[in-house]
CSV table of C-alpha atoms and ligand atoms in Angstrom, one decimal:
chain,number,residue,atom,x,y,z
W,26,MET,CA,0.4,0.2,0.1
W,27,ALA,CA,1.6,3.5,-0.6
W,28,PHE,CA,0.1,6.8,-1.0
W,29,PRO,CA,-2.9,8.0,-0.9
W,30,ILE,CA,-4.5,5.0,0.9
W,31,THR,CA,-1.4,4.8,3.3
W,32,ARG,CA,-0.9,8.3,5.0
W,33,LEU,CA,1.8,7.9,8.5
W,34,ARG,CA,0.3,11.2,9.0
W,35,ARG,CA,-2.9,9.9,10.2
W,36,LEU,CA,-1.6,8.5,13.8
W,37,ARG,CA,0.0,11.9,14.5
W,38,GLN,CA,-3.4,14.2,14.6
W,39,THR,CA,-3.5,14.1,18.3
W,40,GLU,CA,-1.7,13.4,21.7
W,41,ALA,CA,-3.9,10.5,22.0
W,42,LEU,CA,-3.1,9.1,19.2
W,43,ARG,CA,0.6,9.9,19.1
W,44,SER,CA,0.1,8.2,22.7
W,45,ILE,CA,-1.2,5.1,21.7
W,46,VAL,CA,1.2,4.5,19.0
W,47,ARG,CA,4.3,5.3,20.8
W,48,GLU,CA,6.8,2.5,21.0
W,49,THR,CA,8.9,3.4,23.4
W,50,ARG,CA,8.4,5.0,27.1
W,51,LEU,CA,10.7,6.2,29.8
W,52,THR,CA,9.9,5.5,33.4
W,53,PRO,CA,11.5,6.7,36.9
W,54,GLU,CA,12.0,3.1,37.3
W,55,SER,CA,14.8,2.4,34.2
W,56,LEU,CA,16.8,5.7,36.1
W,57,VAL,CA,19.9,5.3,37.9
W,58,TYR,CA,20.8,9.0,39.8
W,59,PRO,CA,25.0,8.9,40.2
W,60,LEU,CA,25.8,10.5,43.8
W,61,PHE,CA,29.5,11.7,44.7
W,62,VAL,CA,30.3,11.6,48.4
W,63,CYS,CA,32.7,13.5,50.6
W,64,PRO,CA,33.8,13.6,53.9
W,65,GLY,CA,32.4,16.6,56.4
W,66,GLU,CA,29.2,17.4,57.7
W,67,GLY,CA,26.7,19.6,56.1
W,68,VAL,CA,28.8,19.9,53.1
W,69,ARG,CA,27.0,20.3,49.6
W,70,LYS,CA,29.5,21.6,47.3
W,71,ALA,CA,28.5,22.5,43.9
W,72,ILE,CA,30.4,21.3,41.0
W,73,GLY,CA,31.4,23.8,38.5
W,74,SER,CA,31.1,22.1,35.2
W,75,MET,CA,28.0,20.0,36.3
W,76,PRO,CA,25.1,22.6,37.2
W,77,GLY,CA,22.8,20.7,40.0
W,78,VAL,CA,25.1,18.7,40.9
W,79,PHE,CA,27.3,18.7,44.0
W,80,ASN,CA,29.9,16.5,46.4
W,81,LEU,CA,27.7,15.9,49.6
W,82,SER,CA,29.1,14.8,52.9
W,83,VAL,CA,27.1,11.4,54.0
W,84,ASP,CA,24.5,13.1,55.8
W,85,GLN,CA,23.6,14.9,52.9
W,86,ALA,CA,23.9,11.9,50.5
W,87,VAL,CA,21.2,10.4,52.6
W,88,LYS,CA,18.9,13.2,52.0
W,89,GLU,CA,19.7,13.1,48.3
W,90,ALA,CA,18.7,9.3,48.3
W,91,ARG,CA,15.7,10.1,50.3
W,92,GLU,CA,14.4,12.2,47.5
W,93,THR,CA,15.9,9.8,45.0
W,94,HIS,CA,13.5,7.2,46.2
W,95,SER,CA,11.1,9.5,46.5
W,96,LEU,CA,10.6,10.1,42.7
W,97,GLY,CA,10.1,6.3,42.1
W,98,ILE,CA,13.7,6.1,41.0
W,99,PRO,CA,15.2,2.4,42.2
W,100,ALA,CA,18.6,3.2,42.8
W,101,VAL,CA,21.9,5.5,43.3
W,102,ILE,CA,25.4,4.9,42.3
W,103,LEU,CA,28.0,6.2,44.8
W,104,PHE,CA,31.3,7.9,43.8
W,105,GLY,CA,33.9,8.7,47.0
W,106,LEU,CA,36.5,11.2,47.4
W,107,PRO,CA,38.4,10.0,50.2
W,108,GLU,CA,40.3,12.1,52.5
W,109,LYS,CA,43.9,11.0,51.4
W,110,LYS,CA,44.7,9.2,48.3
W,111,ASP,CA,47.9,6.9,47.8
W,112,GLU,CA,49.4,4.4,45.3
W,113,GLN,CA,47.5,1.9,46.7
W,114,ALA,CA,44.2,3.2,46.7
W,115,SER,CA,43.5,2.1,50.2
W,116,GLY,CA,40.5,4.2,50.7
W,117,ALA,CA,38.9,2.0,48.0
W,118,TRP,CA,38.7,-0.8,50.2
W,119,ALA,CA,39.0,0.6,53.5
W,120,GLU,CA,36.2,-0.9,55.8
W,121,ASP,CA,35.2,3.1,57.0
W,122,GLY,CA,35.8,4.3,53.6
W,123,ILE,CA,33.9,7.2,52.2
W,124,VAL,CA,31.7,5.0,50.1
W,125,GLN,CA,31.4,2.2,52.5
W,126,ARG,CA,29.7,4.9,55.2
W,127,ALA,CA,27.7,6.1,52.8
W,128,THR,CA,26.3,2.9,51.8
W,129,ARG,CA,25.8,2.0,55.3
W,130,ALA,CA,24.2,5.2,55.8
W,131,ILE,CA,22.0,5.1,52.9
W,132,LYS,CA,20.6,1.5,53.5
W,133,ARG,CA,20.1,2.3,57.3
W,134,ASP,CA,17.7,5.2,55.9
W,135,ILE,CA,16.1,3.9,53.0
W,136,PRO,CA,16.5,0.0,53.0
W,137,GLN,CA,14.3,-0.4,49.7
W,138,LEU,CA,16.7,1.5,47.7
W,139,LEU,CA,19.5,-0.3,45.7
W,140,VAL,CA,22.8,1.1,46.4
W,141,VAL,CA,25.3,0.2,43.5
W,142,GLY,CA,29.3,0.7,44.4
W,143,ASP,CA,31.0,2.0,41.6
W,144,VAL,CA,34.3,-0.2,41.8
W,145,CYS,CA,37.5,1.6,40.6
W,146,LEU,CA,40.5,3.0,42.1
W,147,CYS,CA,41.1,6.5,40.2
W,148,GLU,CA,39.2,8.1,43.1
W,149,TYR,CA,41.6,6.7,45.1
W,150,THR,CA,45.2,6.6,43.7
W,151,SER,CA,47.4,9.5,44.2
W,152,HIS,CA,48.0,9.1,40.0
W,153,GLY,CA,44.3,8.8,39.4
W,154,HIS,CA,44.4,6.3,37.0
W,155,CYS,CA,42.0,3.1,37.5
W,156,GLY,CA,45.1,0.5,38.3
W,157,ILE,CA,48.5,0.0,39.9
W,158,VAL,CA,51.4,2.0,38.4
W,159,LYS,CA,54.4,0.8,37.6
W,160,LYS,CA,57.1,3.9,36.6
W,161,GLY,CA,60.1,2.9,34.5
W,162,THR,CA,63.0,5.0,34.4
W,163,ALA,CA,61.4,8.5,34.2
W,164,GLY,CA,63.0,10.6,31.6
W,165,VAL,CA,64.7,7.6,30.1
W,166,ALA,CA,65.4,8.4,26.6
W,167,GLN,CA,63.3,6.4,23.8
W,168,PRO,CA,64.6,4.9,20.9
W,169,ASP,CA,62.7,6.6,17.7
W,170,HIS,CA,62.2,4.7,14.4
W,171,THR,CA,65.5,5.5,13.0
W,172,GLY,CA,67.3,4.3,16.3
W,173,ALA,CA,68.1,7.7,17.0
W,174,ALA,CA,67.6,8.7,20.9
W,175,ALA,CA,64.8,11.2,21.4
W,176,ALA,CA,65.6,14.0,24.5
W,177,PRO,CA,63.9,13.2,27.6
W,178,SER,CA,60.3,14.3,28.1
W,179,ARG,CA,57.4,13.7,30.1
W,180,ALA,CA,55.6,12.6,27.2
W,181,THR,CA,58.6,10.0,27.0
W,182,GLU,CA,58.1,8.7,30.5
W,183,GLN,CA,57.5,5.1,30.7
W,184,TYR,CA,54.3,4.1,33.1
W,185,GLU,CA,52.1,0.8,33.1
W,186,ILE,CA,49.2,0.2,34.4
W,187,GLU,CA,49.8,-3.3,35.6
W,188,ASN,CA,46.8,-5.4,35.0
W,189,ASP,CA,46.7,-8.5,37.4
W,190,PRO,CA,48.7,-7.2,40.6
W,191,THR,CA,45.2,-4.4,40.2
W,192,LEU,CA,42.8,-7.2,40.0
W,193,GLU,CA,43.4,-8.1,43.4
W,194,ILE,CA,42.5,-4.8,45.1
W,195,LEU,CA,39.5,-4.8,42.7
W,196,ALA,CA,38.2,-7.7,44.4
W,197,ARG,CA,38.8,-6.6,48.1
W,198,THR,CA,36.9,-3.0,47.3
W,199,ALA,CA,34.1,-5.0,45.9
W,200,VAL,CA,34.2,-7.7,48.8
W,201,SER,CA,34.1,-4.5,51.2
W,202,GLN,CA,31.3,-2.8,49.5
W,203,ALA,CA,29.3,-5.6,49.8
W,204,ARG,CA,29.5,-5.8,53.4
W,205,ALA,CA,29.3,-2.3,53.9
W,206,GLY,CA,25.7,-3.3,52.1
W,207,SER,CA,26.0,-2.8,48.2
W,208,ASP,CA,23.5,-4.3,46.2
W,209,ILE,CA,24.9,-4.2,43.1
W,210,ILE,CA,28.6,-4.2,42.5
W,211,ALA,CA,29.6,-2.1,39.3
W,212,PRO,CA,33.0,-2.8,38.1
W,213,SER,CA,34.5,0.1,36.0
W,214,ASP,CA,38.3,0.0,35.5
W,215,MET,CA,38.5,-2.0,32.0
W,216,MET,CA,40.9,-4.3,33.2
W,217,ASP,CA,41.4,-7.8,31.8
W,218,GLY,CA,39.6,-10.2,34.2
W,219,ARG,CA,38.3,-8.0,36.8
W,220,VAL,CA,34.7,-9.4,36.4
W,221,ALA,CA,35.9,-13.3,37.7
W,222,ALA,CA,38.2,-12.1,40.1
W,223,ILE,CA,34.9,-10.1,41.8
W,224,ARG,CA,33.0,-12.8,41.5
W,225,THR,CA,35.2,-15.0,43.2
W,226,ALA,CA,36.2,-13.1,46.1
W,227,LEU,CA,32.1,-12.0,46.3
W,228,ASP,CA,31.5,-15.7,46.6
W,229,GLU,CA,34.6,-16.7,49.3
W,230,ALA,CA,33.0,-14.1,51.2
W,231,GLY,CA,29.6,-15.2,51.5
W,232,PHE,CA,28.5,-12.9,48.7
W,233,GLN,CA,26.8,-15.2,46.2
W,234,ASN,CA,23.8,-13.6,45.7
W,235,THR,CA,25.4,-10.0,44.7
W,236,PRO,CA,24.8,-9.0,40.9
W,237,LEU,CA,27.4,-7.7,38.8
W,238,LEU,CA,26.9,-5.0,36.7
W,239,SER,CA,30.0,-4.6,34.9
W,240,TYR,CA,31.1,-1.7,33.0
W,241,ALA,CA,31.5,-4.0,29.7
W,242,ALA,CA,32.1,-1.6,26.7
W,243,LYS,CA,33.9,1.5,28.6
W,244,PHE,CA,35.3,4.2,25.9
W,245,ALA,CA,38.1,6.3,26.7
W,246,SER,CA,36.3,9.6,26.2
W,247,GLY,CA,36.5,13.4,26.5
W,248,PHE,CA,33.0,13.4,27.5
W,249,TYR,CA,34.2,12.4,31.2
W,250,GLY,CA,35.9,15.6,31.5
W,251,PRO,CA,33.0,17.4,34.2
W,252,PHE,CA,33.5,13.7,35.9
W,253,ARG,CA,37.0,13.8,37.0
W,254,GLU,CA,36.3,17.8,38.2
W,255,ALA,CA,33.9,16.2,40.2
W,256,ALA,CA,35.4,12.9,41.8
W,257,ASP,CA,38.9,14.7,41.6
W,258,SER,CA,40.1,11.8,39.5
W,259,THR,CA,41.9,13.6,36.6
W,260,PRO,CA,45.2,11.1,35.9
W,261,GLN,CA,48.4,13.1,37.0
W,262,PHE,CA,50.6,11.6,33.8
W,263,GLY,CA,49.3,9.9,30.7
W,264,ASP,CA,45.4,8.9,29.6
W,265,ARG,CA,43.5,6.0,29.7
W,266,ARG,CA,44.0,4.8,26.4
W,267,SER,CA,45.7,1.6,27.6
W,268,TYR,CA,42.8,-0.3,29.3
W,269,GLN,CA,39.7,2.0,28.1
W,270,MET,CA,38.5,1.1,24.4
W,271,ASP,CA,39.3,3.1,21.5
W,272,GLY,CA,36.0,4.9,20.4
W,273,ALA,CA,36.2,3.4,16.9
W,274,ASN,CA,35.7,0.0,17.7
W,275,LEU,CA,32.5,-1.4,17.6
W,276,ARG,CA,33.5,-5.5,17.1
W,277,GLU,CA,35.8,-5.2,19.8
W,278,ALA,CA,32.9,-3.8,22.3
W,279,LEU,CA,31.1,-7.2,21.5
W,280,ARG,CA,34.0,-8.9,22.4
W,281,GLU,CA,34.3,-6.9,25.7
W,282,ILE,CA,30.5,-7.8,27.2
W,283,GLN,CA,31.2,-11.4,25.9
W,284,ALA,CA,34.2,-11.7,28.5
W,285,ASP,CA,32.7,-10.0,31.1
W,286,LEU,CA,29.5,-12.0,30.7
W,287,ASP,CA,31.8,-15.4,30.4
W,288,GLU,CA,32.9,-14.4,33.7
W,289,GLY,CA,29.9,-13.9,35.3
W,290,ALA,CA,28.6,-10.6,34.7
W,291,ASP,CA,24.9,-10.0,35.7
W,292,MET,CA,24.3,-7.1,33.6
W,293,ILE,CA,26.5,-5.1,31.3
W,294,MET,CA,27.1,-1.3,30.7
W,295,VAL,CA,27.9,1.1,27.5
W,296,LYS,CA,29.6,4.3,28.4
W,297,PRO,CA,29.3,7.2,27.4
W,298,ALA,CA,25.5,6.8,25.8
W,299,LEU,CA,24.6,9.1,23.5
W,300,PRO,CA,28.0,9.5,21.5
W,301,TYR,CA,27.7,5.2,21.7
W,302,LEU,CA,24.1,4.3,21.1
W,303,ASP,CA,25.1,2.0,18.0
W,304,VAL,CA,27.0,-0.4,20.5
W,305,ILE,CA,23.8,-0.1,22.8
W,306,ALA,CA,21.9,-1.4,20.0
W,307,ALA,CA,24.3,-3.8,19.1
W,308,ALA,CA,24.4,-4.8,22.4
W,309,ARG,CA,20.6,-5.5,23.4
W,310,GLU,CA,20.7,-7.0,20.1
W,311,ARG,CA,23.5,-9.7,20.8
W,312,PHE,CA,23.0,-10.6,24.2
W,313,ASP,CA,20.0,-11.4,26.1
W,314,VAL,CA,21.0,-9.5,29.4
W,315,PRO,CA,20.4,-6.5,30.9
W,316,VAL,CA,22.0,-3.6,29.5
W,317,ALA,CA,22.6,-0.2,31.3
W,318,ALA,CA,23.8,2.7,29.8
W,319,TYR,CA,25.8,5.9,31.2
W,320,GLN,CA,24.8,9.5,30.4
W,321,VAL,CA,28.0,10.8,31.4
W,322,SER,CA,28.9,14.0,32.7
W,323,GLY,CA,30.1,15.6,29.5
W,324,GLU,CA,26.5,15.3,27.6
W,325,TYR,CA,25.2,16.2,30.7
W,326,ALA,CA,27.1,19.9,30.9
W,327,MET,CA,26.8,20.3,27.0
W,328,ILE,CA,23.2,20.3,27.5
W,329,GLN,CA,23.1,22.3,30.6
W,330,ALA,CA,25.7,24.7,29.2
W,331,ALA,CA,23.6,25.4,25.8
W,332,ALA,CA,20.2,25.9,27.9
W,333,GLN,CA,22.0,28.5,30.1
W,334,ASN,CA,22.9,30.3,27.0
W,335,GLY,CA,18.9,30.4,26.1
W,336,TRP,CA,20.1,27.9,22.8
W,337,LEU,CA,18.3,24.8,23.8
W,338,ASP,CA,15.1,23.8,25.4
W,339,ARG,CA,16.8,22.0,28.4
W,340,GLU,CA,13.6,19.8,29.2
W,341,ARG,CA,13.0,18.8,26.0
W,342,VAL,CA,16.3,18.2,25.1
W,343,MET,CA,16.9,16.2,28.4
W,344,MET,CA,14.2,14.1,27.8
W,345,GLU,CA,14.9,13.5,24.1
W,346,SER,CA,18.4,12.3,24.6
W,347,LEU,CA,17.1,10.0,27.4
W,348,LEU,CA,14.5,8.7,25.2
W,349,SER,CA,17.1,8.3,22.4
W,350,ILE,CA,19.4,6.1,24.8
W,351,ARG,CA,16.1,4.0,25.8
W,352,ARG,CA,15.1,3.4,22.3
W,353,ALA,CA,19.0,2.5,21.5
W,354,GLY,CA,18.0,-0.8,23.9
W,355,ALA,CA,18.8,0.3,27.5
W,356,GLY,CA,16.8,-0.8,29.5
W,357,ILE,CA,18.3,1.0,32.8
W,358,ILE,CA,20.0,4.6,32.4
W,359,LEU,CA,22.5,6.0,34.6
W,360,THR,CA,22.4,9.6,34.6
W,361,TYR,CA,22.5,12.9,36.2
W,362,PHE,CA,18.9,14.0,35.1
W,363,ALA,CA,17.6,11.3,37.0
W,364,LYS,CA,15.8,13.4,39.7
W,365,GLU,CA,14.5,16.0,37.0
W,366,ALA,CA,13.4,13.4,34.9
W,367,ALA,CA,11.5,11.4,37.1
W,368,LYS,CA,9.5,14.8,38.4
W,369,LEU,CA,8.4,15.5,34.2
W,370,LEU,CA,7.5,11.6,34.1
W,371,SER,CA,5.5,11.2,37.0
N,406,LIG,ZN1,38.7,4.4,37.2
């Protein structure tokens, strides 16, 4: 059938018609709200590049979690700003670590709200990398392709993010978060083998029923910029391209997801969301597990900045971006817009 028998505009004439044929719907139940927890009391410190997002002391995080729950959002994910950082990321797995304390406080106050524990080391290491750093001789000249020695510089410093020694620390972090009451453990470091290491450690510690949501396809992205201000986790040297994924690779993303599922992940995540909608769609198509996507700080900041300048309709673009992530196939969306979106949806 073609025009004039077929007229696709027939079903777009009124909101009631548009609504009854709508294919994708957003609900507050699919959202997860990220919280940045810091030391102190009564602290509510604005993050410049993320208007509307704050560093919160534990008491304030509890208040925020209470509001999140009242809006019908089922989960928060916690990131920590420790009092001190060191090379071994000891703040990540300390029993009285900032995330562990916040988890206990939130679970005590609002037991029905799911607490997701982000497992990574970059917020807790003095160098800001997601793993243990093995440094070579700093400043040693590296031979270039002609065999001649290049001048020593920061750019030629040798360092390596050590994969296997990092796994043990990640596993210890995951167990300490589970002990504090985390409902879901979410490793975001991108080391090889971390899901298996964490699953084994959780099982040995008696947490066989704690599910894993792995940041399976996490791309090295410029869109993380504002988060690094929020979590104070900018690498002090180098970048994260030796462990986070190359933005050019879709097939490799599917291998990463397969590997994490083979190692015991219960749910997988694609991060960032908007620049990687094709990866979300391919993951949804290929794997029969819950797919999450993280609308990251830069995606949030872009919309906020444009709206502040009067260049975009904030609410409309916010909902459209979330809808696109949902339509691509993400059943779970981590977003700094969670509270506002939930208010508009109710
Ligand atoms: Zn990290």
